[in-house]
Tab-separated table of C-alpha atoms and ligand atoms in Angstrom:
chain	number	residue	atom	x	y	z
A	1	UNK	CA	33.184	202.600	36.822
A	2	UNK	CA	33.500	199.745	38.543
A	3	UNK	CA	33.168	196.186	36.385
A	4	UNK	CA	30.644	194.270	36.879
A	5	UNK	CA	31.336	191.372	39.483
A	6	UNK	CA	30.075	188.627	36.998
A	7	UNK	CA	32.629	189.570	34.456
A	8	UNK	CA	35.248	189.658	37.623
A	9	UNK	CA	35.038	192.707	39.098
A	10	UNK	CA	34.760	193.157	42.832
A	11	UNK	CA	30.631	192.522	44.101
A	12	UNK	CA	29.021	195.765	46.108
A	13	UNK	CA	28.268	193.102	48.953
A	14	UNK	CA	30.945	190.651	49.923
A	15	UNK	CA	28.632	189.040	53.868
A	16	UNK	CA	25.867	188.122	54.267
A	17	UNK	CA	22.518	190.258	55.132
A	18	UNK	CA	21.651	189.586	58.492
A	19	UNK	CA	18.848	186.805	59.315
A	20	UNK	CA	15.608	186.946	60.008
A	21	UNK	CA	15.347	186.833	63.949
A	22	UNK	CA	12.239	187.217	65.860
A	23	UNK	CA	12.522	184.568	68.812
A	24	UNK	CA	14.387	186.041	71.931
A	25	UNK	CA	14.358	185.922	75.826
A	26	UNK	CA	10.350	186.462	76.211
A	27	UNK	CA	9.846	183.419	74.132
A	28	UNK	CA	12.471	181.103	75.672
A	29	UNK	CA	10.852	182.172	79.244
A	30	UNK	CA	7.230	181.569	77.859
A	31	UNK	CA	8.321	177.951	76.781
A	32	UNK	CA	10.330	177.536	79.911
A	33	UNK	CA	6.878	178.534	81.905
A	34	UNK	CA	5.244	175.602	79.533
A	35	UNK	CA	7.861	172.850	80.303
A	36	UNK	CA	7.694	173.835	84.316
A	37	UNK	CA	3.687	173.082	83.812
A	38	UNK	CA	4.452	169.702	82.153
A	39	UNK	CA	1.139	170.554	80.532
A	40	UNK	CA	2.442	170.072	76.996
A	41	UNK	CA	-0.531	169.758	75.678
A	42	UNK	CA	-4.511	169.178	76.897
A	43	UNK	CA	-6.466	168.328	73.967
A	44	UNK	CA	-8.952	165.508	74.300
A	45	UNK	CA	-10.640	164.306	71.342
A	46	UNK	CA	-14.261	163.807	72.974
A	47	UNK	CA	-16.765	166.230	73.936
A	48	UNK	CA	-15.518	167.402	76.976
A	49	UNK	CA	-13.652	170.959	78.765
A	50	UNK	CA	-10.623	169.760	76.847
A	51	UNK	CA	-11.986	169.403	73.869
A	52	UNK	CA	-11.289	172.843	73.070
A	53	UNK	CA	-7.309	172.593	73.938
A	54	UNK	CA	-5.397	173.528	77.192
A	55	UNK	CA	-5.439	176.934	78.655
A	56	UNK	CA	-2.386	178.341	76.386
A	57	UNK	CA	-3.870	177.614	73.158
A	58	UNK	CA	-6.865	178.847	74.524
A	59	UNK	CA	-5.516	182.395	75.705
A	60	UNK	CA	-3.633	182.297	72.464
A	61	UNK	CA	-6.722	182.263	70.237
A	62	UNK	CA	-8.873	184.815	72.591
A	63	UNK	CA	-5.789	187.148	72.076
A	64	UNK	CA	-5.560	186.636	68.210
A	65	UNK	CA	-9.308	186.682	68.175
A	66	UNK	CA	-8.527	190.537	69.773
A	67	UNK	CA	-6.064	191.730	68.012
A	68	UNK	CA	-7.496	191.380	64.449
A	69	UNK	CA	-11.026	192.229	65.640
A	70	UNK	CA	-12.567	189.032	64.687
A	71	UNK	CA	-15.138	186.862	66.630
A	72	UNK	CA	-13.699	183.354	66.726
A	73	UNK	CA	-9.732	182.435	66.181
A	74	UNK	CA	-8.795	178.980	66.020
A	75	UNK	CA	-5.497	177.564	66.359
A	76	UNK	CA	-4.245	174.654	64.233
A	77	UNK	CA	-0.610	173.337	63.654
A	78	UNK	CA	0.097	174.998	59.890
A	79	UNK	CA	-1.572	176.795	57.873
A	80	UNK	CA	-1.992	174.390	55.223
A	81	UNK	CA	-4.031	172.221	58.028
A	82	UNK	CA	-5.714	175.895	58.698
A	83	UNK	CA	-6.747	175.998	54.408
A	84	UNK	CA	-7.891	172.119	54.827
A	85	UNK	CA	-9.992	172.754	57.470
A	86	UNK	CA	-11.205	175.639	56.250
A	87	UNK	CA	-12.221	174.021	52.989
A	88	UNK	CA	-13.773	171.407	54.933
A	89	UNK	CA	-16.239	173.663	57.153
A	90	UNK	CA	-16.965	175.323	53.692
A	91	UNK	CA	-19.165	172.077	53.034
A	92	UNK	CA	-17.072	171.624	49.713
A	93	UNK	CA	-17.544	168.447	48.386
A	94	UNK	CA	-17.053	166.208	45.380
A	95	UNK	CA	-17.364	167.980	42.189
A	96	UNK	CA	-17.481	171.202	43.768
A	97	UNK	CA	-15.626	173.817	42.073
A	98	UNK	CA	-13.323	175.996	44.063
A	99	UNK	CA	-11.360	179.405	42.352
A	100	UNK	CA	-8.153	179.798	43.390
A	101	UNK	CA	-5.255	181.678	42.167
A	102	UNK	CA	-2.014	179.987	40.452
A	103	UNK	CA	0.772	182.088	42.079
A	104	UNK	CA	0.898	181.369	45.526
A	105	UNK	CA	2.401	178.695	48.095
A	106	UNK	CA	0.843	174.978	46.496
A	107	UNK	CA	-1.654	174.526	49.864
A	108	UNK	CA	-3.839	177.199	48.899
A	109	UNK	CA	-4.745	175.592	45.854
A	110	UNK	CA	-4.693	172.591	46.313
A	111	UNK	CA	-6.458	172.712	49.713
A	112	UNK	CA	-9.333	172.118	47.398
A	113	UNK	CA	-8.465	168.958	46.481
A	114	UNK	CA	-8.721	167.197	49.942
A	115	UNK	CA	-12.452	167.690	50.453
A	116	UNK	CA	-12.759	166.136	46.250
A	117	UNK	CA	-12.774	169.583	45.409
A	118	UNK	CA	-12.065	171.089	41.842
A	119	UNK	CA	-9.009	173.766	41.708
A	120	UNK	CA	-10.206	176.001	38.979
A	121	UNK	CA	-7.673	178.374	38.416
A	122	UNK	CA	-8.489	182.250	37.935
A	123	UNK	CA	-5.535	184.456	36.779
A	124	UNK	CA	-4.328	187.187	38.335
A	125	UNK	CA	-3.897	191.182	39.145
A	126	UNK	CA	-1.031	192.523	36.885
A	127	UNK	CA	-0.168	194.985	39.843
A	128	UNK	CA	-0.651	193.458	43.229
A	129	UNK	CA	-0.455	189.761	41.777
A	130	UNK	CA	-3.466	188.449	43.981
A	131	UNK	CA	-6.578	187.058	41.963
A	132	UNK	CA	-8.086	189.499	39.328
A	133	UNK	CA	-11.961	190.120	40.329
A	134	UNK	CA	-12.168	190.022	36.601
A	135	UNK	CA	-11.014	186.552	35.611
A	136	UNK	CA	-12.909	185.167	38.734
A	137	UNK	CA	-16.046	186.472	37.498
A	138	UNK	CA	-15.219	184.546	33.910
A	139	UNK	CA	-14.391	181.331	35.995
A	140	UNK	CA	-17.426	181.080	37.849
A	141	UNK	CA	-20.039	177.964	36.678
A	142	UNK	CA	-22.981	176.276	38.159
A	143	UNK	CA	-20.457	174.515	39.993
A	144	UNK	CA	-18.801	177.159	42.118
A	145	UNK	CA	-18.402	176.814	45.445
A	146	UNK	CA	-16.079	178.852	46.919
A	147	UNK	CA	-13.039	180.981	46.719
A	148	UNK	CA	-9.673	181.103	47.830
A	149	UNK	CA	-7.804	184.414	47.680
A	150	UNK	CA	-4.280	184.786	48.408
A	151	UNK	CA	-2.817	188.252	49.928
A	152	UNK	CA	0.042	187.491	47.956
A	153	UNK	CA	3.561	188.831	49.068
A	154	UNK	CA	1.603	191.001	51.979
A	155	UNK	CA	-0.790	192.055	49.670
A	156	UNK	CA	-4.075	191.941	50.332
A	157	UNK	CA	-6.390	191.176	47.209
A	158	UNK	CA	-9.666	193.195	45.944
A	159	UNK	CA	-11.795	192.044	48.687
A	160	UNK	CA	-14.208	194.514	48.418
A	161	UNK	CA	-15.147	193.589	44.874
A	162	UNK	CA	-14.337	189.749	45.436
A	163	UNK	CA	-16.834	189.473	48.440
A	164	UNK	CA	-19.238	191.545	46.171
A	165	UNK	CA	-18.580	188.548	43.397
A	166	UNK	CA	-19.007	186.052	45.758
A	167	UNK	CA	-21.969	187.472	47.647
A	168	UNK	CA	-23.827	187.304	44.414
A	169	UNK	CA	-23.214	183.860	43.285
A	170	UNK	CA	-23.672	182.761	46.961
A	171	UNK	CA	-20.155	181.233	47.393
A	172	UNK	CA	-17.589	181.035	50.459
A	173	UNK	CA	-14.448	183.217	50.260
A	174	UNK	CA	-11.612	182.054	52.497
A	175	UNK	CA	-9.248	184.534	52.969
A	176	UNK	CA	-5.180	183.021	53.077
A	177	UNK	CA	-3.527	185.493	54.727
A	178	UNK	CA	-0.334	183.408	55.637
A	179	UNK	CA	2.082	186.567	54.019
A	180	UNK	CA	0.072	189.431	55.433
A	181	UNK	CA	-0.580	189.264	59.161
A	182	UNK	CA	-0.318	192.934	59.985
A	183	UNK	CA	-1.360	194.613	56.415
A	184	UNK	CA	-4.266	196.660	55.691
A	185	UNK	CA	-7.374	197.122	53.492
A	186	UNK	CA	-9.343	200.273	53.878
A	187	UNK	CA	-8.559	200.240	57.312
A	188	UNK	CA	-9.425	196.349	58.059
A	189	UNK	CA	-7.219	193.741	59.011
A	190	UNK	CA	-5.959	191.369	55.983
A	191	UNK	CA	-7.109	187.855	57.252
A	192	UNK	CA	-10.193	189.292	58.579
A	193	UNK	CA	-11.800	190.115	55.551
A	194	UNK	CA	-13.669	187.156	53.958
A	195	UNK	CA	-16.026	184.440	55.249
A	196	UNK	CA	-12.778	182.680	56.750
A	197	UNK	CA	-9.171	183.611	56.965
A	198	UNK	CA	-6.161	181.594	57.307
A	199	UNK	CA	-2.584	182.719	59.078
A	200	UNK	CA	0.636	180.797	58.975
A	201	UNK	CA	3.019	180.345	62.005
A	202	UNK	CA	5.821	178.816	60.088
A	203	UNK	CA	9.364	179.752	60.500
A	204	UNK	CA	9.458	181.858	57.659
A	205	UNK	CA	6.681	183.376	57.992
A	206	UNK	CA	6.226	187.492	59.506
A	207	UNK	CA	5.904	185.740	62.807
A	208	UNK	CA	5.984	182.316	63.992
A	209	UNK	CA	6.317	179.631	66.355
A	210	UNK	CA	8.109	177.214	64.433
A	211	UNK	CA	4.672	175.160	62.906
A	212	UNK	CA	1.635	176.425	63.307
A	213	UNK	CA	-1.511	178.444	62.229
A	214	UNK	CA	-4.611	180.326	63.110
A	215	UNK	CA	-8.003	180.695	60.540
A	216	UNK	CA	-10.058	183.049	61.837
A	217	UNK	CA	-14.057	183.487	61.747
A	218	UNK	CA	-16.710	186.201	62.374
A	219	UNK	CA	-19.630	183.229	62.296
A	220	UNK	CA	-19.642	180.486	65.056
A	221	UNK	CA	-20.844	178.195	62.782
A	222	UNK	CA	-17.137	178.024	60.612
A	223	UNK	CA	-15.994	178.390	63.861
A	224	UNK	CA	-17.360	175.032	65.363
A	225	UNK	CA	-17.041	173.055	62.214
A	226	UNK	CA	-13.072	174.503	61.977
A	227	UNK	CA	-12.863	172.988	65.815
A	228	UNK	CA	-14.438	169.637	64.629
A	229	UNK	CA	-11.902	169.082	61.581
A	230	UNK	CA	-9.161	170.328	64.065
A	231	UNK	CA	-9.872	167.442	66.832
A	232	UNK	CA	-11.782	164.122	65.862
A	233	UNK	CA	-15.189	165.604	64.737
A	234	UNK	CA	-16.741	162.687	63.899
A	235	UNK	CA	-16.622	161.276	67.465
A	236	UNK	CA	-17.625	164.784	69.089
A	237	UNK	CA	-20.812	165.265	67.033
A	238	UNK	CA	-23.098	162.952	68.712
A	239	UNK	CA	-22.477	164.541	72.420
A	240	UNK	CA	-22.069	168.100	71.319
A	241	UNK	CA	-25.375	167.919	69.101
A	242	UNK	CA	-24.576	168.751	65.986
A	243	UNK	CA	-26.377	167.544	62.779
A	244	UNK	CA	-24.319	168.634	60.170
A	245	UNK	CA	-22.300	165.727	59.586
A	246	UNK	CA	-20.953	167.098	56.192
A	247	UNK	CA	-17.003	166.503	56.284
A	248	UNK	CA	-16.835	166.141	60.064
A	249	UNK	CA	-14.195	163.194	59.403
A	250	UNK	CA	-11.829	164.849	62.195
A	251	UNK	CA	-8.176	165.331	61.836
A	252	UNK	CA	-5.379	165.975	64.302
A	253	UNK	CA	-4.748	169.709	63.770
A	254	UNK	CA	-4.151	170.534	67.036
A	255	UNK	CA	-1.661	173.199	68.245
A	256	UNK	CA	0.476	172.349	71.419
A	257	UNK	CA	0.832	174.418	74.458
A	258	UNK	CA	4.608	175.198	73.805
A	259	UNK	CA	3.884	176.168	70.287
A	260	UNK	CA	0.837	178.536	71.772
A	261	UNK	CA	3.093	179.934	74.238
A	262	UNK	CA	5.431	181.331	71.676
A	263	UNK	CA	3.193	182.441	69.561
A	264	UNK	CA	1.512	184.656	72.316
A	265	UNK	CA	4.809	186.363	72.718
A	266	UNK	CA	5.474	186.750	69.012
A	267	UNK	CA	1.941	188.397	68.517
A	268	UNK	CA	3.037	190.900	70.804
A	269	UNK	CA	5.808	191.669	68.422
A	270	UNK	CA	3.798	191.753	65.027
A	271	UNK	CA	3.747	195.539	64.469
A	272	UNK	CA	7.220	196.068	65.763
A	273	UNK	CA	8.171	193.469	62.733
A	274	UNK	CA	5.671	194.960	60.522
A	275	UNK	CA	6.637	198.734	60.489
A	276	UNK	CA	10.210	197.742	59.531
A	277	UNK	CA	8.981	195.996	56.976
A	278	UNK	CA	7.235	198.855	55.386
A	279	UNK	CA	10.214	201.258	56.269
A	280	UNK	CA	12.556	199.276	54.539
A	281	UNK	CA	10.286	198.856	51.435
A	282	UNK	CA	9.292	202.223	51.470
A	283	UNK	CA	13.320	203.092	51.076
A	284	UNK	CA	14.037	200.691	48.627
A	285	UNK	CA	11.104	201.800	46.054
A	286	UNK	CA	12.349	205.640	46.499
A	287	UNK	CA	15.932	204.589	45.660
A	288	UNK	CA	14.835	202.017	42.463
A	289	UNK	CA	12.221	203.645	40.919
A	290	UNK	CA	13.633	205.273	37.487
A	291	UNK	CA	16.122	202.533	37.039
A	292	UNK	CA	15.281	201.426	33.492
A	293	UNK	CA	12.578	198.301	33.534
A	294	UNK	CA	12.421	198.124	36.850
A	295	UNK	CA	8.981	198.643	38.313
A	296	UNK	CA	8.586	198.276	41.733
A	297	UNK	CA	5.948	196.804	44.427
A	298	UNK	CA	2.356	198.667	43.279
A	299	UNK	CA	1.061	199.472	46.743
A	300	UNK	CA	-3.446	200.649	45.717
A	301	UNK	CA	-5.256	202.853	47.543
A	302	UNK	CA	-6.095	202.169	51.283
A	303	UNK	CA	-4.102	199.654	51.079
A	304	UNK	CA	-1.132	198.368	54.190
A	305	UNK	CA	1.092	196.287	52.184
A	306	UNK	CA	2.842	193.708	54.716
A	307	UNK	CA	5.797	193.218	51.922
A	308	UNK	CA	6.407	189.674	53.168
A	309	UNK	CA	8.701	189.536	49.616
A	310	UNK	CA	9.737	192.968	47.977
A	311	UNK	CA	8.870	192.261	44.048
A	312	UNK	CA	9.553	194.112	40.862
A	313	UNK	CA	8.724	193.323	37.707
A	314	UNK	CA	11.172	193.093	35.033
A	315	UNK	CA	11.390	194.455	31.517
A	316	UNK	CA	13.836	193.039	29.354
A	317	UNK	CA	12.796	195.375	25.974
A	318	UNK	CA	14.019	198.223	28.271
A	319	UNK	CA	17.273	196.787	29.675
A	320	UNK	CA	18.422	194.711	26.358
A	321	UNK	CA	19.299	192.196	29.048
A	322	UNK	CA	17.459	189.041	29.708
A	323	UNK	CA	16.173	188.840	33.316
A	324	UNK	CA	17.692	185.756	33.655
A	325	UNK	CA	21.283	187.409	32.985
A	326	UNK	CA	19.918	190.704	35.168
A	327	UNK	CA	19.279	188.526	38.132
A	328	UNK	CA	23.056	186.049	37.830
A	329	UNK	CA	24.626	189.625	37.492
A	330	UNK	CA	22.708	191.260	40.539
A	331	UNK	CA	23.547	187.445	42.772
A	332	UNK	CA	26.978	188.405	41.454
A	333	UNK	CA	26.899	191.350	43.164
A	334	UNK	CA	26.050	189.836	46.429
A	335	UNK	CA	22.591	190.478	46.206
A	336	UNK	CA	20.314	187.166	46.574
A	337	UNK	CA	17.833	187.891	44.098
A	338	UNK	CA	15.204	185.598	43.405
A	339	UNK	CA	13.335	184.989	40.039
A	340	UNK	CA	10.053	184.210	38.860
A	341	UNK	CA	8.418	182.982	42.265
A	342	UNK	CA	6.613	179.826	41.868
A	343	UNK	CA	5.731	178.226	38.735
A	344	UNK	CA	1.749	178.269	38.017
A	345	UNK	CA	0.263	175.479	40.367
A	346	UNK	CA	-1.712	173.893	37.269
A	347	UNK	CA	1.838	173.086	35.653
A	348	UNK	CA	2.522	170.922	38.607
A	349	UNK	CA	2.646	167.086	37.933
A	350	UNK	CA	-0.549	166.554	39.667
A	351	UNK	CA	-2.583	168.604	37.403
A	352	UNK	CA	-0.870	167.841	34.453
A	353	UNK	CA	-1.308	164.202	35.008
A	354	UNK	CA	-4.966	164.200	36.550
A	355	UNK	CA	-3.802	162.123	39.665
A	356	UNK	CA	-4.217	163.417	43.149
A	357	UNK	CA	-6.051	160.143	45.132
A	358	UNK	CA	-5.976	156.528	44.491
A	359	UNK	CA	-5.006	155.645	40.944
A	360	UNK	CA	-8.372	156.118	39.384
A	361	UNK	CA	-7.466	160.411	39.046
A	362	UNK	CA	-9.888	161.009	41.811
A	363	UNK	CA	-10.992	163.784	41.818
A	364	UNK	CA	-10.351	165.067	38.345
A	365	UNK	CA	-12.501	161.946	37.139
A	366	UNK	CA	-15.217	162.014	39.341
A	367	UNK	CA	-18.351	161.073	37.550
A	368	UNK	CA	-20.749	163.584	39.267
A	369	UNK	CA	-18.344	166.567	37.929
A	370	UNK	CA	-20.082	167.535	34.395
A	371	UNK	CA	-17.221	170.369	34.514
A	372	UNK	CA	-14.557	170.915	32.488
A	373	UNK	CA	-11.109	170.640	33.056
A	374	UNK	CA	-8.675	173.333	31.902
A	375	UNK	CA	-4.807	172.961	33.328
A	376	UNK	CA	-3.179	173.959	30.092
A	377	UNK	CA	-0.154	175.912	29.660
A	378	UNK	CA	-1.649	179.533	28.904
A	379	UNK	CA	-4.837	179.462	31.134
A	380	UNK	CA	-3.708	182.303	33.046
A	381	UNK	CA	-1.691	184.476	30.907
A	382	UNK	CA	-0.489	187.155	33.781
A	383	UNK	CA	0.526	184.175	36.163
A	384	UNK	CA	2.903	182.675	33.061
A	385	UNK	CA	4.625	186.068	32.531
A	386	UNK	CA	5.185	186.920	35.897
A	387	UNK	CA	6.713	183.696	36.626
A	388	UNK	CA	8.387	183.066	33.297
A	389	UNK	CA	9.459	186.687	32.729
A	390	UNK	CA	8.963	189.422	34.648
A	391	UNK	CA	8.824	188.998	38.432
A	392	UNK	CA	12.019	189.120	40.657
A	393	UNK	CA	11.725	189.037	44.420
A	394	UNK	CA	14.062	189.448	47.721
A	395	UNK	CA	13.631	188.784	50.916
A	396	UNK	CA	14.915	192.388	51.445
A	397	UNK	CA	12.935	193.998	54.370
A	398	UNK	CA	12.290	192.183	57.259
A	399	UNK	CA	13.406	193.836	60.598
A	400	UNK	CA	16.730	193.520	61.305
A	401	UNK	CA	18.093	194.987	57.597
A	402	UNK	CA	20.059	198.225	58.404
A	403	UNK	CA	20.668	201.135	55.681
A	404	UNK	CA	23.692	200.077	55.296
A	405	UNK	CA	22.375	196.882	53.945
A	406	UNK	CA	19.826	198.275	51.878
A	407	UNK	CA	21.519	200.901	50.475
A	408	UNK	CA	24.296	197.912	49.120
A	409	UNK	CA	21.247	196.630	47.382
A	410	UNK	CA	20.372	199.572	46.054
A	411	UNK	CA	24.058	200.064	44.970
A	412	UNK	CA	24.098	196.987	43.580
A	413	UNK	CA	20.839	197.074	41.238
A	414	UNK	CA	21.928	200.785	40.313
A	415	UNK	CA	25.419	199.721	39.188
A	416	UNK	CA	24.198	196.554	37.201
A	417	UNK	CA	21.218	199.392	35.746
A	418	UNK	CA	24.199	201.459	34.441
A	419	UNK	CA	26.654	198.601	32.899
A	420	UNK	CA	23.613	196.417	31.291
A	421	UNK	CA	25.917	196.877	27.835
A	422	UNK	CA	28.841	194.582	29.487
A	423	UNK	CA	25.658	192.091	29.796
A	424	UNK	CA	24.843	192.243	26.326
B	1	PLP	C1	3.438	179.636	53.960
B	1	PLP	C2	2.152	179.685	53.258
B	1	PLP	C3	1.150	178.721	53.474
B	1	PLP	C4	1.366	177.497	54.296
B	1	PLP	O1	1.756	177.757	55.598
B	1	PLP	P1	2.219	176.573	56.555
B	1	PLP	O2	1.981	177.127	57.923
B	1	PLP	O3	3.678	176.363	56.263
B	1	PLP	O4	1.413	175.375	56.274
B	1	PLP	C5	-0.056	178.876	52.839
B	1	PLP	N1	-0.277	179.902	52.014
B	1	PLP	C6	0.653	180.833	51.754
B	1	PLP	C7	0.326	181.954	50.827
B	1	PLP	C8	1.901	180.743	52.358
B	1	PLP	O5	2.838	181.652	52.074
């Protein structure tokens, strides 16, 4: 048996795994097409034709609009301006209390914030690792307003019973769906199935177009108010007739034409990204599963999982091996195994310290919130033993991963599995 590479012996993977690529000829021509129309972009911050964007951000939303079966799509330059503005159309206010989940990316959370909204943190599933139905039920007050849910990892959470939750307690659910464009629930697309659902066009996201981001919407009022934020609301109102003036302060969120352009093309390629994805996962969970405290990525019922990350959970009591140690020993091997994901967003500085706008702690001190703030260590037990204990991650499936390269992670894991007692 081969020694262990962290105690000197030779690693299972010696170069690199191949990078993510999705942007080829189609895209270059598409952007080429762009520059040759000097139309870079056509967004006008008035009430006017151009109010709405030029004609590629416009062909780019009535496209994502078709593919994911949805009403209204519109185009912003990041998803974290997509979660903002989304917030914003929401109505959410001072005071108001918004649920959102720990153990994601820091803009879903703290998307709340921007409108003088109150993150109140809800733990999460076990299993799929999105927001436990459960623990937002115990989180909901008087002062509820909405929810965000994260499809974490290309997960998509319990909408069914979340949208149940929320349909009781009359609250918004905004869907971020920035790690599962192209996964399922019960035959629905994720993104698609809350009040409003946000996509990310970053680089490192499924598919992308360097910056960028769509929220999507089945009711045309989100759908206006989303526009508003997007481009200068508060000067558009008056013309275009609307009355709700609640958080139309307008931003610049607007997508340009080049940006639109690529994306176009890289929509096209979603499933042919997607289904690799899956293949690869699929492969790697056959070839793990048994290894000794290794469990990996749950996948419920009716569910397409996107697997944006592949995750496992850890168990050290099974191994003898801390996962710490596990992990260095598996990075030894060539393998670049991550650990822990992010730490729970209330642990950030921010919450700890109360201070988001201004000095005054606005606004965790706002006088009209009678709430209660909890960000203390052990408010959301799962999140703190995923990210402290159990959870490792790769970025081990997206296209372009050959057997040969998963099958040297699969060597790798299974020969660290086996010599755990030169760990010890
Ligand atoms: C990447 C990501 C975002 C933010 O996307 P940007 O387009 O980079 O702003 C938001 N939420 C989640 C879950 C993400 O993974």
């Amino acid at each position: 048996m081969a020694k262990l590479a962290i105690n000197g012996g030779a690693p299972v993977r010696s170069t690199p795994f191949p990078q993510y690529v999705t942007i080829g000829e189609e895209e270059k021509r598409a952007v080429m097409e762009v520059l040759d129309s000097t139309v870079l972009s056509k967004f006008l911050g008035t009430w006017s034709p151009d109010f709405y964007g030029g004609p590629r951000v416009q062909k780019l939303e009535r496209e994502w609009a078709e593919y994911f079966g949805i009403r209204h799509a519109v185009s912003v330059n990041s998803a974290t301006s997509g979660l903002y503005a989304a917030v914003g159309a929401a109505g959410i206010g001072p005071g108001d209390e918004v649920i959102v989940s720990p153990y994601t990316m820091t803009a879903s959370a703290t998307a709340a914030l921007v409108y003088g909204g109150i993150p109140v943190f809800a733990d999460i599933d076990p299993e799929t690792f999105c927001l436990s139905p459960a623990s937002i039920r115990e989180r909901i007050t008087p002062r509820t307003k909405a929810i965000i849910v994260v499809d974490i990892f290309g997960h998509p959470a319990e909408m069914n019973e979340i949208m149940q939750i929320a349909r009781e307690h009359h609250l918004v659910v905004i869907e971020d769906a920035a790690q599962a464009p192209g996964a399922h629930y019960h035959g629905r697309n994720a993104g698609t199935l809350a009040d409003m659902g946000v996509f990310s066009l970053n680089y490192h996201k499924t598919i992308h177009c360097g910056e960028g981001g769509v929220v999507v919407t089945n009711s045309d009022e989100f759908a206006e108010r989303l526009q508003l934020i997007r481009n200068h609301g508060e000067v558009v109102v008056k013309k275009k007739g609307v009355t709700n003036l609640v958080n139309m302060v307008g931003f610049n969120y607007r997508m340009t034409e080049i940006e639109a352009a690529i994306a176009s093309e890289q929509l096209k390629k979603l499933e042919s990204l997607v289904a690799p994805r899956i293949e690869a996962a699929e492969f790697l969970t056959r070839e793990l599963s048994g290894l000794p405290g290794l469990t990996p990525p749950t996948v419920r019922p009716n569910v397409r999982h996107g697997y944006y990350i592949y995750v496992m959970k850890y168990d050290a009591l099974a191994t003898g091996v801390s996962r710490e140690v596990f992990a260095k020993a598996l990075r030894a091997e060539g393998i670049p195994l991550g650990e822990g994901y992010v730490e729970p967003i209330y642990l950030q500085p921010m919450y700890q310290q109360r201070i988001a706008f201004g000095k005054g702690g606005f606004p965790f001190t706002y006088p009209g919130y009678q709430g209660v703030l909890n960000y203390e260590k052990g408010l959301c037990p799962v999140t703190e033993r995923m990210h402290f204990k159990e959870l490792l991650h790769g970025d081990f499936c997206h296209a372009g991963m050959m057997r040969q390269d998963l099958e040297d992670i699969v060597c790798a894991f299974r020969k660290v599995s086996k010599n755990t007692s030169e760990l010890a």
